Coordinates of C-alpha atoms in Angstrom, one line a residue:
M1211 CA 114.5 95.7 80.0
D1212 CA 116.7 92.2 79.2
S1213 CA 115.5 88.5 80.6
K1214 CA 119.1 88.4 82.0
T1215 CA 118.6 91.6 84.3
I1216 CA 115.0 90.4 85.5
K1217 CA 116.9 87.1 86.3
F1218 CA 118.7 89.1 88.5
F1219 CA 115.8 90.6 90.4
I1220 CA 114.1 87.7 91.0
A1221 CA 117.0 86.0 92.3
S1222 CA 117.2 89.1 94.8
L1223 CA 114.3 88.6 96.4
K1224 CA 113.9 87.0 99.4
R1225 CA 112.8 83.3 99.4
K1226 CA 110.3 83.7 102.1
A1227 CA 109.4 86.8 101.5
A1228 CA 105.6 87.2 102.3
A1229 CA 103.0 87.6 99.1
G1230 CA 101.0 90.8 98.8
N1231 CA 97.3 91.0 97.7
D1232 CA 98.2 88.8 94.2
Q1233 CA 99.0 85.5 97.1
I1234 CA 101.8 84.8 94.8
P1235 CA 104.8 84.2 97.3
S1236 CA 108.7 84.6 96.2
K1237 CA 109.6 80.8 95.7
I1238 CA 106.4 80.4 93.4
I1239 CA 108.6 82.7 91.3
K1240 CA 111.8 82.0 91.9
D1241 CA 111.8 77.8 91.7
P1242 CA 110.7 77.4 88.7
L1243 CA 112.2 80.7 87.4
D1244 CA 112.8 79.1 83.7
V1245 CA 109.2 78.8 83.4
F1246 CA 107.8 82.2 84.3
L1247 CA 111.0 84.4 83.4
G1248 CA 109.4 85.2 79.6
L1249 CA 106.2 85.6 80.8
I1250 CA 107.6 88.2 84.0
T1251 CA 109.8 90.4 81.4
F1252 CA 106.7 90.7 78.6
L1253 CA 104.8 92.0 81.6
V1254 CA 107.5 94.2 82.9
D1255 CA 108.0 95.6 79.2
L1256 CA 104.3 95.7 78.8
S1257 CA 103.9 97.7 81.9
L1258 CA 107.0 100.3 80.7
K1259 CA 106.3 100.9 77.7
S1260 CA 102.5 101.6 78.1
G1261 CA 103.0 103.3 81.5
C1262 CA 100.3 101.4 83.0
L1263 CA 100.5 99.4 86.3
P1264 CA 98.5 97.2 87.5
K1265 CA 96.2 98.2 90.2
I1266 CA 96.7 95.3 92.7
F1267 CA 100.3 96.4 92.2
K1268 CA 99.8 99.7 93.8
E1269 CA 98.2 97.9 96.9
A1270 CA 99.8 96.7 100.4
I1271 CA 98.9 94.5 103.4
I1272 CA 99.6 96.8 106.3
L1273 CA 100.3 94.3 109.0
P1274 CA 101.3 95.7 112.7
I1275 CA 104.3 94.2 114.3
H1276 CA 104.7 94.3 118.0
K1277 CA 108.2 95.5 118.9
G1278 CA 108.2 94.2 122.6
D1279 CA 107.1 95.7 125.8
N1280 CA 103.0 95.8 126.7
P1281 CA 101.0 94.5 123.9
E1282 CA 98.2 96.7 124.6
E1283 CA 99.6 99.9 123.6
A1284 CA 99.6 101.1 120.5
G1285 CA 103.3 103.2 120.3
N1286 CA 104.4 99.0 121.0
Y1287 CA 104.3 98.2 117.0
R1288 CA 105.3 99.2 113.9
P1289 CA 103.1 98.8 110.7
I1290 CA 104.9 97.0 107.6
A1291 CA 103.7 96.6 104.4
L1292 CA 103.5 93.3 102.2
V1293 CA 103.5 94.5 98.6
S1294 CA 103.2 91.9 95.7
N1295 CA 106.5 90.1 94.6
M1296 CA 105.4 91.3 91.0
A1297 CA 105.5 94.8 91.8
K1298 CA 108.7 95.0 93.7
I1299 CA 110.6 93.3 90.7
L1300 CA 108.8 96.3 88.5
E1301 CA 110.0 98.7 90.9
K1302 CA 113.6 97.2 90.7
V1303 CA 113.6 97.7 87.1
V1304 CA 112.1 101.4 87.3
K1305 CA 114.7 102.2 90.0
T1306 CA 117.4 101.0 87.8
K1307 CA 116.1 102.4 84.7
L1308 CA 115.6 106.0 86.3
S1309 CA 119.1 105.8 88.1
N1310 CA 120.8 105.3 85.0
F1311 CA 119.3 107.6 83.1
L1312 CA 120.1 110.6 86.1
G1313 CA 123.3 109.1 86.1
N1314 CA 124.0 109.1 82.1
T1315 CA 122.7 112.8 81.4
K1316 CA 124.4 114.6 84.4
F1317 CA 121.3 115.2 86.2
F1318 CA 122.6 115.4 90.1
A1319 CA 125.2 117.9 91.3
D1320 CA 128.7 116.9 92.1
N1321 CA 128.0 117.6 95.5
Q1322 CA 125.1 114.9 95.5
F1323 CA 126.0 112.0 97.4
G1324 CA 122.7 110.6 98.8
F1325 CA 120.6 108.2 96.5
R1326 CA 123.9 107.6 94.1
R1327 CA 125.8 104.5 93.6
N1328 CA 129.3 104.6 94.7
R1329 CA 128.3 107.5 96.5
G1330 CA 128.4 107.7 100.2
T1331 CA 128.4 109.7 103.9
E1332 CA 132.6 108.6 103.7
E1333 CA 132.9 110.7 100.5
A1334 CA 130.6 113.8 101.5
I1335 CA 133.0 113.7 105.1
V1336 CA 136.1 113.7 103.1
K1337 CA 135.1 116.4 100.4
L1338 CA 134.0 118.4 102.9
H1339 CA 136.8 117.9 105.1
E1340 CA 139.1 119.0 102.1
K1341 CA 137.2 122.4 101.4
I1342 CA 137.5 123.2 105.4
T1343 CA 140.8 122.3 105.1
K1344 CA 141.6 124.2 102.2
Y1345 CA 139.9 127.2 103.1
L1346 CA 141.9 127.3 106.4
D1347 CA 145.1 126.9 105.1
R1348 CA 144.3 129.6 102.4
N1349 CA 142.5 132.5 104.1
K1350 CA 143.5 131.8 107.7
K1351 CA 140.2 133.1 109.1
K1352 CA 137.4 130.9 110.8
C1353 CA 135.1 128.6 108.4
A1354 CA 131.9 127.8 109.5
A1355 CA 129.0 125.2 108.3
I1356 CA 125.5 125.4 107.8
F1357 CA 123.5 122.1 107.7

């Protein structure tokens, strides 16, 4: 993965994102970016080429966050996972490479709208509406759909 893309992913990290098990806050990575960019790019490439992910990237710190109401009730908490910021960068790289590969190899059916770039629920609804309207106009019968 090229340094320009890695730089973009680092820039997209939230400045106040908490550190994971590695205790490296995002501001340490973001602020002296030019100092660490080459090293981070090397580590990402090494992980991709070797197929190995450092154990610390696989771990998360799970914290309960109070949602409101009675703090004595466990149901009033939601868990959040604090993941290594380096792992977040690597995840973005893998997601981008995988999405590009699957898109370029025509892996997805044309009717697949979820988890695809530039495709959303609006397009799915429009396509469904067009199909139903076309069927009803052509066949003058009832139409049903099961989801």
